[in-house]
Short mmCIF file of C-alpha atoms and ligand atoms in Angstrom, two decimals:
data_model
loop_
_atom_site.label_atom_id
_atom_site.label_comp_id
_atom_site.label_asym_id
_atom_site.label_seq_id
_atom_site.Cartn_x
_atom_site.Cartn_y
_atom_site.Cartn_z
CA MET P 1356 -21.38 -29.87 -36.59
CA ARG P 1357 -21.11 -27.28 -33.78
CA ILE P 1358 -21.28 -29.12 -30.46
CA ALA P 1359 -21.23 -27.75 -26.90
CA VAL P 1360 -20.36 -30.00 -23.98
CA ILE P 1361 -21.59 -28.53 -20.70
CA GLY P 1362 -19.45 -29.66 -17.75
CA ALA P 1363 -15.76 -30.60 -17.62
CA GLY P 1364 -16.06 -33.46 -15.14
CA LEU P 1365 -14.84 -36.94 -16.01
CA THR P 1366 -17.69 -37.61 -18.46
CA GLY P 1367 -17.69 -34.23 -20.23
CA LEU P 1368 -13.92 -34.33 -20.75
CA SER P 1369 -14.05 -37.94 -21.98
CA VAL P 1370 -16.85 -37.22 -24.47
CA ALA P 1371 -15.07 -34.11 -25.79
CA ALA P 1372 -11.82 -36.10 -26.13
CA LEU P 1373 -13.63 -38.95 -27.94
CA LEU P 1374 -15.22 -36.46 -30.36
CA LEU P 1375 -11.86 -34.78 -30.96
CA LYS P 1376 -10.18 -38.11 -31.62
CA LEU P 1377 -12.80 -38.77 -34.28
CA GLY P 1378 -12.46 -35.32 -35.87
CA ILE P 1379 -15.07 -33.11 -34.13
CA ARG P 1380 -13.87 -30.24 -31.98
CA ALA P 1381 -16.61 -29.59 -29.41
CA GLU P 1382 -16.53 -26.54 -27.14
CA VAL P 1383 -16.48 -27.46 -23.44
CA PHE P 1384 -17.94 -25.10 -20.82
CA GLU P 1385 -17.20 -25.57 -17.13
CA ARG P 1386 -18.88 -23.71 -14.26
CA ALA P 1387 -15.80 -23.76 -11.95
CA ASP P 1388 -13.24 -20.99 -12.36
CA GLY P 1389 -10.41 -23.46 -12.91
CA PRO P 1390 -9.51 -27.15 -12.68
CA VAL P 1391 -11.11 -28.70 -9.59
CA ASP P 1392 -9.46 -31.61 -7.78
CA SER P 1393 -11.85 -33.15 -5.29
CA GLY P 1394 -8.92 -35.05 -3.70
CA SER P 1395 -10.42 -38.51 -3.84
CA GLY P 1396 -10.07 -41.70 -5.85
CA ILE P 1397 -11.98 -43.12 -8.79
CA TYR P 1398 -12.26 -46.75 -9.84
CA VAL P 1399 -12.54 -47.57 -13.54
CA TRP P 1400 -13.87 -51.00 -14.56
CA PRO P 1401 -12.23 -52.85 -17.50
CA GLN P 1402 -15.18 -51.86 -19.71
CA GLY P 1403 -14.25 -48.20 -19.09
CA ALA P 1404 -10.48 -48.74 -19.16
CA GLN P 1405 -10.91 -50.31 -22.61
CA ILE P 1406 -12.55 -47.09 -23.84
CA MET P 1407 -9.78 -45.04 -22.20
CA ARG P 1408 -7.23 -47.07 -24.17
CA PHE P 1409 -9.16 -46.32 -27.37
CA LEU P 1410 -9.21 -42.66 -26.34
CA ALA P 1411 -5.55 -42.23 -25.45
CA GLY P 1412 -4.21 -44.60 -28.07
CA ASP P 1413 -1.24 -45.60 -25.89
CA ASP P 1414 -0.40 -46.61 -22.34
CA ASP P 1415 0.10 -43.11 -20.97
CA LEU P 1416 -3.40 -42.56 -19.55
CA LEU P 1417 -3.56 -46.10 -18.21
CA GLU P 1418 -0.14 -46.06 -16.61
CA ARG P 1419 -1.23 -43.23 -14.32
CA GLY P 1420 -3.59 -45.63 -12.54
CA HIS P 1421 -3.06 -48.86 -10.62
CA ALA P 1422 -4.60 -52.22 -11.63
CA VAL P 1423 -7.09 -53.55 -9.04
CA GLU P 1424 -8.68 -56.76 -10.31
CA TYR P 1425 -10.67 -58.26 -7.42
CA PHE P 1426 -13.33 -57.16 -4.93
CA GLN P 1427 -13.00 -58.88 -1.59
CA THR P 1428 -15.78 -58.58 1.01
CA ASN P 1429 -14.81 -59.15 4.65
CA ASN P 1430 -16.58 -59.01 7.97
CA ARG P 1431 -15.66 -56.56 10.73
CA TYR P 1432 -12.87 -58.89 11.90
CA GLY P 1433 -11.20 -58.93 8.47
CA GLU P 1434 -12.36 -62.48 7.68
CA GLU P 1435 -13.16 -63.01 4.01
CA LEU P 1436 -16.86 -63.50 3.16
CA HIS P 1437 -16.70 -63.29 -0.63
CA GLN P 1438 -14.32 -62.51 -3.46
CA THR P 1439 -15.11 -61.74 -7.08
CA ALA P 1440 -13.02 -61.04 -10.16
CA VAL P 1441 -13.72 -57.71 -11.81
CA ARG P 1442 -12.63 -58.73 -15.32
CA LEU P 1443 -15.22 -60.90 -17.07
CA ALA P 1444 -13.49 -64.17 -17.83
CA GLU P 1445 -15.13 -64.71 -21.22
CA PHE P 1446 -14.37 -61.18 -22.43
CA ASP P 1447 -11.09 -60.59 -24.10
CA PHE P 1448 -10.48 -57.21 -22.46
CA SER P 1449 -6.88 -56.17 -22.78
CA GLN P 1450 -7.33 -53.72 -19.92
CA PRO P 1451 -7.53 -54.49 -16.21
CA ALA P 1452 -9.70 -52.40 -13.90
CA MET P 1453 -7.82 -49.31 -12.74
CA MET P 1454 -7.75 -47.15 -9.65
CA TYR P 1455 -6.87 -43.46 -10.03
CA VAL P 1456 -6.46 -40.36 -7.95
CA ARG P 1457 -9.32 -38.30 -9.40
CA GLY P 1458 -7.24 -35.14 -9.92
CA THR P 1459 -4.62 -37.12 -11.87
CA LEU P 1460 -7.24 -38.58 -14.18
CA LEU P 1461 -9.00 -35.24 -14.71
CA ALA P 1462 -5.67 -33.57 -15.60
CA ALA P 1463 -4.78 -36.39 -18.02
CA LEU P 1464 -8.17 -36.06 -19.75
CA ARG P 1465 -7.87 -32.27 -19.99
CA ALA P 1466 -4.46 -32.77 -21.63
CA LEU P 1467 -6.15 -34.72 -24.46
CA LEU P 1468 -8.09 -31.60 -25.52
CA GLU P 1469 -6.78 -28.78 -27.67
CA THR P 1470 -5.86 -25.52 -26.01
CA ASP P 1471 -8.82 -23.10 -25.97
CA GLN P 1472 -11.29 -25.96 -26.35
CA LEU P 1473 -12.23 -25.70 -22.65
CA SER P 1474 -13.60 -22.51 -21.04
CA PHE P 1475 -13.79 -22.15 -17.26
CA GLY P 1476 -16.12 -19.80 -15.34
CA LYS P 1477 -18.98 -20.55 -17.78
CA ALA P 1478 -22.00 -21.76 -15.79
CA CYS P 1479 -24.82 -22.76 -18.10
CA ILE P 1480 -28.15 -21.53 -16.73
CA ALA P 1481 -30.46 -22.53 -19.59
CA VAL P 1482 -30.63 -24.06 -23.06
CA ASP P 1483 -33.22 -23.03 -25.62
CA ASP P 1484 -33.95 -25.35 -28.55
CA ASN P 1485 -36.66 -23.27 -30.23
CA GLY P 1486 -34.77 -21.60 -33.08
CA PRO P 1487 -32.59 -22.72 -35.99
CA ASP P 1488 -29.86 -23.52 -33.44
CA VAL P 1489 -29.77 -24.45 -29.77
CA THR P 1490 -28.89 -21.44 -27.63
CA VAL P 1491 -26.85 -21.91 -24.47
CA CYS P 1492 -27.28 -19.11 -21.90
CA PHE P 1493 -24.54 -18.57 -19.32
CA ALA P 1494 -24.62 -16.96 -15.87
CA ASP P 1495 -22.21 -14.24 -17.08
CA GLY P 1496 -24.95 -12.97 -19.43
CA THR P 1497 -23.42 -14.34 -22.66
CA GLU P 1498 -25.09 -16.75 -25.12
CA SER P 1499 -23.68 -19.15 -27.74
CA ARG P 1500 -25.39 -21.16 -30.50
CA PHE P 1501 -24.82 -24.80 -31.45
CA ASP P 1502 -26.26 -27.64 -33.54
CA LEU P 1503 -26.16 -29.96 -30.52
CA VAL P 1504 -25.76 -29.48 -26.76
CA ILE P 1505 -24.42 -32.35 -24.63
CA GLY P 1506 -25.32 -31.97 -20.94
CA ALA P 1507 -22.48 -33.55 -18.92
CA ASP P 1508 -23.03 -31.29 -15.92
CA GLY P 1509 -23.59 -33.85 -13.21
CA ILE P 1510 -26.52 -35.06 -11.13
CA HIS P 1511 -27.91 -31.55 -10.48
CA SER P 1512 -27.68 -30.81 -14.24
CA ALA P 1513 -28.77 -27.32 -15.25
CA VAL P 1514 -29.10 -28.60 -18.83
CA ARG P 1515 -31.55 -31.33 -17.73
CA ASN P 1516 -33.44 -28.93 -15.48
CA SER P 1517 -33.75 -26.49 -18.34
CA VAL P 1518 -35.37 -29.02 -20.71
CA HIS P 1519 -37.10 -31.23 -18.13
CA PRO P 1520 -37.31 -29.64 -14.67
CA LYS P 1521 -39.48 -32.36 -13.15
CA ILE P 1522 -36.85 -35.09 -12.67
CA SER P 1523 -36.11 -35.68 -8.99
CA VAL P 1524 -32.75 -36.20 -7.36
CA VAL P 1525 -33.35 -38.53 -4.42
CA ASP P 1526 -31.34 -38.84 -1.19
CA SER P 1527 -30.59 -42.57 -0.89
CA GLY P 1528 -30.46 -42.32 2.93
CA VAL P 1529 -26.75 -43.26 2.86
CA ALA P 1530 -23.83 -40.88 3.41
CA ALA P 1531 -20.20 -41.43 2.43
CA ALA P 1532 -16.99 -40.00 3.81
CA ARG P 1533 -13.83 -40.52 1.80
CA GLY P 1534 -10.17 -39.63 1.90
CA LEU P 1535 -6.66 -40.34 0.68
CA VAL P 1536 -4.08 -41.63 3.16
CA ALA P 1537 -0.75 -43.45 3.35
CA PHE P 1538 -1.49 -46.48 5.52
CA ASP P 1539 -0.55 -50.14 5.58
CA CYS P 1540 -1.08 -53.10 7.90
CA ARG P 1541 -1.01 -56.88 7.62
CA LEU P 1542 -4.72 -57.03 6.76
CA LEU P 1543 -4.42 -54.79 3.70
CA ARG P 1544 -3.48 -55.76 0.15
CA ARG P 1545 -2.08 -53.71 -2.72
CA ASP P 1546 -3.87 -55.68 -5.43
CA LEU P 1547 -7.46 -55.87 -4.14
CA CYS P 1548 -10.36 -53.62 -3.34
CA GLN P 1549 -11.21 -54.67 0.23
CA ILE P 1550 -14.63 -54.08 1.72
CA PHE P 1551 -15.15 -54.41 5.49
CA ALA P 1552 -18.85 -54.72 6.35
CA PHE P 1553 -19.93 -53.83 9.88
CA ASP P 1554 -23.34 -52.97 11.35
CA THR P 1555 -25.09 -51.24 8.42
CA SER P 1556 -21.86 -49.69 7.15
CA ARG P 1557 -18.86 -50.39 4.94
CA LEU P 1558 -15.26 -49.30 5.05
CA VAL P 1559 -13.74 -49.76 1.59
CA SER P 1560 -10.00 -49.67 0.85
CA TYR P 1561 -8.61 -49.17 -2.67
CA PRO P 1562 -4.82 -49.36 -3.12
CA LEU P 1563 -3.40 -46.59 -5.32
CA SER P 1564 0.05 -48.02 -5.97
CA PRO P 1565 1.80 -51.41 -6.22
CA THR P 1566 4.81 -50.09 -4.30
CA ARG P 1567 3.60 -47.37 -1.91
CA ASP P 1568 1.13 -47.41 1.01
CA ASP P 1569 -1.17 -44.83 -0.63
CA ARG P 1570 -4.83 -45.72 -0.39
CA TYR P 1571 -8.23 -44.26 -1.09
CA TRP P 1572 -10.80 -45.11 1.57
CA PHE P 1573 -14.54 -44.75 1.57
CA LEU P 1574 -16.76 -45.13 4.67
CA ALA P 1575 -20.50 -45.24 4.00
CA TYR P 1576 -23.35 -45.48 6.52
CA PRO P 1577 -27.11 -44.68 6.74
CA HIS P 1578 -27.43 -41.06 7.89
CA HIS P 1579 -31.00 -41.30 9.27
CA HIS P 1580 -31.48 -37.64 8.23
CA LYS P 1581 -29.10 -36.48 10.97
CA PRO P 1582 -26.06 -34.23 10.36
CA LEU P 1583 -23.26 -36.14 8.60
CA MET P 1584 -20.49 -37.52 10.85
CA ASP P 1585 -17.40 -35.40 11.40
CA ARG P 1586 -13.96 -37.02 11.76
CA GLU P 1587 -14.35 -37.75 15.48
CA ALA P 1588 -17.76 -39.36 14.93
CA LEU P 1589 -16.36 -41.42 12.01
CA ILE P 1590 -13.52 -42.67 14.23
CA ARG P 1591 -16.02 -43.64 16.95
CA HIS P 1592 -18.26 -45.30 14.36
CA CYS P 1593 -15.53 -47.47 12.87
CA SER P 1594 -14.15 -48.51 16.26
CA ALA P 1595 -16.51 -51.47 15.73
CA LEU P 1596 -13.92 -52.69 13.20
CA ARG P 1597 -10.89 -54.69 14.22
CA ASP P 1598 -7.71 -52.74 14.88
CA PRO P 1599 -5.93 -51.12 13.10
CA LEU P 1600 -8.69 -50.49 10.50
CA PRO P 1601 -10.04 -47.35 12.26
CA ASP P 1602 -6.57 -45.86 11.55
CA PHE P 1603 -7.77 -45.15 8.01
CA VAL P 1604 -9.76 -42.27 9.49
CA ARG P 1605 -7.43 -41.49 12.43
CA ARG P 1606 -4.53 -40.86 10.03
CA THR P 1607 -6.53 -38.67 7.65
CA PRO P 1608 -6.66 -34.97 8.56
CA GLU P 1609 -10.16 -33.43 8.87
CA ASP P 1610 -9.68 -31.13 5.86
CA VAL P 1611 -8.87 -34.11 3.58
CA ILE P 1612 -12.12 -35.92 4.42
CA LEU P 1613 -15.01 -35.29 2.03
CA SER P 1614 -18.54 -36.16 3.15
CA HIS P 1615 -21.72 -36.32 1.05
CA PRO P 1616 -25.15 -37.87 1.15
CA LEU P 1617 -25.30 -40.37 -1.76
CA LEU P 1618 -27.81 -39.26 -4.37
CA ASP P 1619 -29.88 -41.25 -6.81
CA LEU P 1620 -31.72 -40.03 -9.88
CA GLU P 1621 -35.23 -40.95 -11.00
CA GLN P 1622 -34.49 -43.02 -14.10
CA ASN P 1623 -37.68 -42.80 -16.14
CA HIS P 1624 -36.89 -39.61 -18.00
CA GLU P 1625 -35.90 -39.07 -21.62
CA TRP P 1626 -32.23 -39.02 -22.59
CA TYR P 1627 -32.62 -36.31 -25.21
CA TYR P 1628 -34.95 -33.41 -25.90
CA GLY P 1629 -34.74 -32.16 -29.49
CA ARG P 1630 -31.06 -31.32 -29.98
CA VAL P 1631 -30.15 -31.46 -26.28
CA VAL P 1632 -28.77 -34.76 -24.99
CA LEU P 1633 -27.67 -35.97 -21.55
CA VAL P 1634 -24.66 -38.13 -20.68
CA GLY P 1635 -22.95 -39.16 -17.43
CA ASP P 1636 -24.47 -38.41 -14.03
CA SER P 1637 -26.85 -35.84 -15.55
CA ALA P 1638 -28.53 -38.78 -17.34
CA HIS P 1639 -28.05 -41.76 -15.04
CA GLY P 1640 -26.61 -40.64 -11.64
CA VAL P 1641 -26.21 -44.19 -10.25
CA LEU P 1642 -25.29 -44.86 -6.59
CA PRO P 1643 -21.54 -45.45 -6.23
CA THR P 1644 -21.78 -48.76 -4.35
CA LEU P 1645 -19.72 -50.63 -6.98
CA GLY P 1646 -17.87 -47.55 -8.29
CA TYR P 1647 -19.44 -47.88 -11.76
CA GLY P 1648 -20.66 -44.28 -12.39
CA TYR P 1649 -17.75 -43.06 -14.49
CA THR P 1650 -17.47 -46.37 -16.38
CA LEU P 1651 -21.15 -46.05 -17.28
CA GLY P 1652 -20.52 -42.43 -18.36
CA LEU P 1653 -17.62 -43.63 -20.55
CA GLU P 1654 -19.68 -46.44 -22.08
CA ASN P 1655 -22.62 -44.14 -22.75
CA GLY P 1656 -20.38 -41.34 -24.04
CA PHE P 1657 -18.75 -43.82 -26.42
CA ALA P 1658 -22.20 -44.94 -27.64
CA LEU P 1659 -23.27 -41.32 -28.15
CA VAL P 1660 -20.17 -40.46 -30.19
CA GLN P 1661 -20.60 -43.65 -32.27
CA ALA P 1662 -24.26 -42.75 -32.96
CA LEU P 1663 -23.39 -39.18 -33.95
CA LEU P 1664 -20.55 -40.15 -36.25
CA SER P 1665 -22.48 -42.90 -37.97
CA SER P 1666 -25.58 -40.84 -38.74
CA ARG P 1667 -26.47 -39.22 -42.04
CA GLN P 1668 -25.45 -35.55 -42.34
CA GLY P 1669 -27.84 -33.46 -40.24
CA ASP P 1670 -29.77 -36.41 -38.78
CA ILE P 1671 -29.08 -35.54 -35.16
CA GLU P 1672 -32.50 -36.74 -34.02
CA GLY P 1673 -31.89 -40.22 -35.52
CA ALA P 1674 -28.48 -40.43 -33.82
CA LEU P 1675 -29.92 -39.46 -30.44
CA ARG P 1676 -32.72 -42.00 -30.85
CA ARG P 1677 -30.14 -44.74 -31.50
CA TYR P 1678 -28.08 -43.57 -28.52
CA ARG P 1679 -31.09 -43.76 -26.21
CA ARG P 1680 -32.12 -47.19 -27.52
CA ARG P 1681 -28.60 -48.55 -26.94
CA VAL P 1682 -27.97 -47.25 -23.44
CA ALA P 1683 -31.03 -45.98 -21.53
CA GLY P 1684 -32.57 -49.36 -20.58
CA ARG P 1685 -29.20 -50.83 -19.63
CA SER P 1686 -28.36 -47.80 -17.48
CA ARG P 1687 -31.72 -48.03 -15.73
CA GLU P 1688 -31.07 -51.70 -14.90
CA MET P 1689 -27.54 -50.85 -13.71
CA ALA P 1690 -28.99 -48.18 -11.40
CA GLN P 1691 -31.30 -50.84 -9.94
CA VAL P 1692 -28.38 -53.21 -9.27
CA MET P 1693 -26.61 -50.38 -7.41
CA ARG P 1694 -29.78 -49.81 -5.34
CA ASP P 1695 -29.97 -53.54 -4.54
CA ILE P 1696 -26.40 -53.68 -3.31
CA THR P 1697 -26.89 -50.41 -1.39
CA ARG P 1698 -29.94 -51.88 0.34
CA LEU P 1699 -28.09 -55.07 1.25
CA PHE P 1700 -25.08 -53.39 2.86
CA TYR P 1701 -26.65 -50.30 4.40
CA PHE P 1702 -30.19 -51.32 5.30
CA ASP P 1703 -30.23 -55.14 5.66
CA GLY P 1704 -26.81 -54.92 7.35
CA GLU P 1705 -23.89 -57.07 8.35
CA ALA P 1706 -25.80 -60.24 9.24
CA ALA P 1707 -27.32 -60.36 5.74
CA VAL P 1708 -24.02 -59.94 3.84
CA ASN P 1709 -22.76 -63.32 2.65
CA THR P 1710 -22.07 -65.24 -0.58
CA LYS P 1711 -25.74 -66.25 -0.85
CA SER P 1712 -26.99 -62.66 -0.75
CA LEU P 1713 -24.12 -61.13 -2.79
CA GLU P 1714 -23.95 -63.64 -5.66
CA PRO P 1715 -27.40 -62.95 -7.23
CA ILE P 1716 -26.67 -59.21 -7.24
CA TYR P 1717 -23.21 -59.71 -8.76
CA ALA P 1718 -24.82 -62.11 -11.29
CA ASP P 1719 -27.26 -59.34 -12.37
CA PHE P 1720 -24.36 -56.94 -12.54
CA ARG P 1721 -22.20 -59.29 -14.64
CA LYS P 1722 -25.10 -59.85 -17.05
CA LEU P 1723 -25.30 -56.10 -17.62
CA ALA P 1724 -21.53 -55.70 -17.70
CA ARG P 1725 -21.46 -58.23 -20.58
CA SER P 1726 -23.64 -55.93 -22.67
CA THR P 1727 -20.98 -53.21 -22.64
CA VAL P 1728 -20.92 -50.97 -25.70
CA PHE P 1729 -17.34 -51.85 -26.61
C1 FAD V 967 -18.69 -40.75 -2.84
C2 FAD V 967 -18.64 -41.12 -4.29
C3 FAD V 967 -17.73 -42.08 -4.74
C4 FAD V 967 -17.72 -42.47 -6.08
N1 FAD V 967 -16.81 -43.39 -6.51
C5 FAD V 967 -16.78 -43.75 -7.80
C6 FAD V 967 -15.83 -44.68 -8.30
O1 FAD V 967 -14.96 -45.16 -7.58
N2 FAD V 967 -15.90 -45.04 -9.62
C7 FAD V 967 -16.84 -44.50 -10.45
O2 FAD V 967 -16.86 -44.84 -11.64
N3 FAD V 967 -17.74 -43.62 -10.01
C8 FAD V 967 -17.71 -43.23 -8.71
N4 FAD V 967 -18.58 -42.28 -8.30
C9 FAD V 967 -19.47 -41.68 -9.28
C10 FAD V 967 -18.64 -40.73 -10.14
O3 FAD V 967 -18.03 -39.76 -9.32
C11 FAD V 967 -19.52 -40.06 -11.15
O4 FAD V 967 -20.30 -41.02 -11.84
C12 FAD V 967 -18.66 -39.33 -12.16
O5 FAD V 967 -17.82 -38.40 -11.53
C13 FAD V 967 -19.63 -38.62 -13.08
O6 FAD V 967 -19.01 -37.66 -13.74
P1 FAD V 967 -19.83 -36.55 -14.55
O7 FAD V 967 -18.76 -35.89 -15.32
O8 FAD V 967 -21.00 -37.13 -15.24
O9 FAD V 967 -20.42 -35.58 -13.43
P2 FAD V 967 -19.63 -34.67 -12.41
O10 FAD V 967 -18.42 -35.34 -11.89
O11 FAD V 967 -20.63 -34.18 -11.42
O12 FAD V 967 -19.12 -33.45 -13.28
C14 FAD V 967 -19.98 -32.44 -13.71
C15 FAD V 967 -19.14 -31.23 -14.11
O13 FAD V 967 -20.03 -30.24 -14.61
C16 FAD V 967 -19.77 -29.00 -13.97
N5 FAD V 967 -21.04 -28.27 -13.93
C17 FAD V 967 -22.09 -28.48 -13.11
N6 FAD V 967 -23.09 -27.64 -13.39
C18 FAD V 967 -22.66 -26.87 -14.42
C19 FAD V 967 -23.26 -25.81 -15.17
N7 FAD V 967 -24.48 -25.37 -14.88
N8 FAD V 967 -22.55 -25.25 -16.17
C20 FAD V 967 -21.28 -25.69 -16.46
N9 FAD V 967 -20.67 -26.68 -15.77
C21 FAD V 967 -21.35 -27.27 -14.77
C22 FAD V 967 -19.26 -29.37 -12.59
O14 FAD V 967 -18.51 -28.33 -12.01
C23 FAD V 967 -18.41 -30.61 -12.93
O15 FAD V 967 -17.12 -30.25 -13.34
C24 FAD V 967 -18.61 -41.87 -6.97
C25 FAD V 967 -19.52 -40.90 -6.55
C26 FAD V 967 -19.54 -40.53 -5.22
C27 FAD V 967 -20.53 -39.49 -4.76
#
């Protein structure tokens, strides 16, 4: 089967590596001219780490990350409001949740592919599923033909827009700034994700190492349709937090801070159109409030590869139908949980954040997490 994967982000690389492991060499096309390192962190839940272990077959991929097993929610003074384990007690996952530097993980995934399997500088502008094959058209004027096209090209997916242009990407009203920094103080732990809720905002700290002070931080706030905060405004904003927490931003140079509005995707669309299928943010684009986007992409990519490999020769449609049945409803519900937690922290605000308000949302989340594909 000739398969194209459009997009060499975390999901596209993982799907191509899963296919390769199971004997199918897909061609991967990436718009960027070379490897892109966004310079931030990425959290992988045990459900995803378990698939990464399957993918890599040894500890190498997993040893590049750092195990972070609990989420602790604190108030602006650093007093604990809530703590939850990330690993589901009743599941026999051999993998803990892992925290990675994004560039490290992307490089490790690229290394799982064969040389020449990945082409850079190939922006897909359209896919056409009207002939005997699916034609992929690129911005450089070239075309290639495949039996199946997998759109893993992110929330603004050109593949999705080509087959179904009416799906809206929605601004959630929340913006996030994030950065990497070496910083330690008595309040911070090297084994926990720590969330500090203040006003209608959150500062989140993820440790990146058991031995060094390296951390990934994430500061999210409602943007009220005003320009996003620059470094000085972020420092002023988090001065509401107890000292020395604002040092997360003070110690991070301006050019290391990335800022984005957080985007959500309408979730009522199809997951495949003929022989074109979506996976990762192009299909589900969930808000990153619990850092589950890549894990969901891994779970769904794993389900897609399973469906393709277990279908009768040539029955791509049947495989894609099974893939959709297995993952689309669950992903939609997961997106809703992320919206609920986003609303609580960023719109209801600090006074509403407590065990009573967090537990029902985490309970919904755990219920979905239990239905993982692995
Ligand atoms: C602020 C923030 C923090 C987050 N934190 C976490 C976290 O801690 N844990 C987590 O699991 N998730 C997190 N997420 C979500 C996570 O980043 C995404 O779910 C994950 O990166 C999705 O990967 P993807 O490969 O589907 O899409 P993308 O990462 O968007 O990758 C798409 C790739 O396709 C390429 N591409 C785009 N268009 C084309 C085209 N036309 N032709 C060819 N190539 C194209 C892009 O260049 C890119 O390489 C966060 C998101 C944000 C915004």
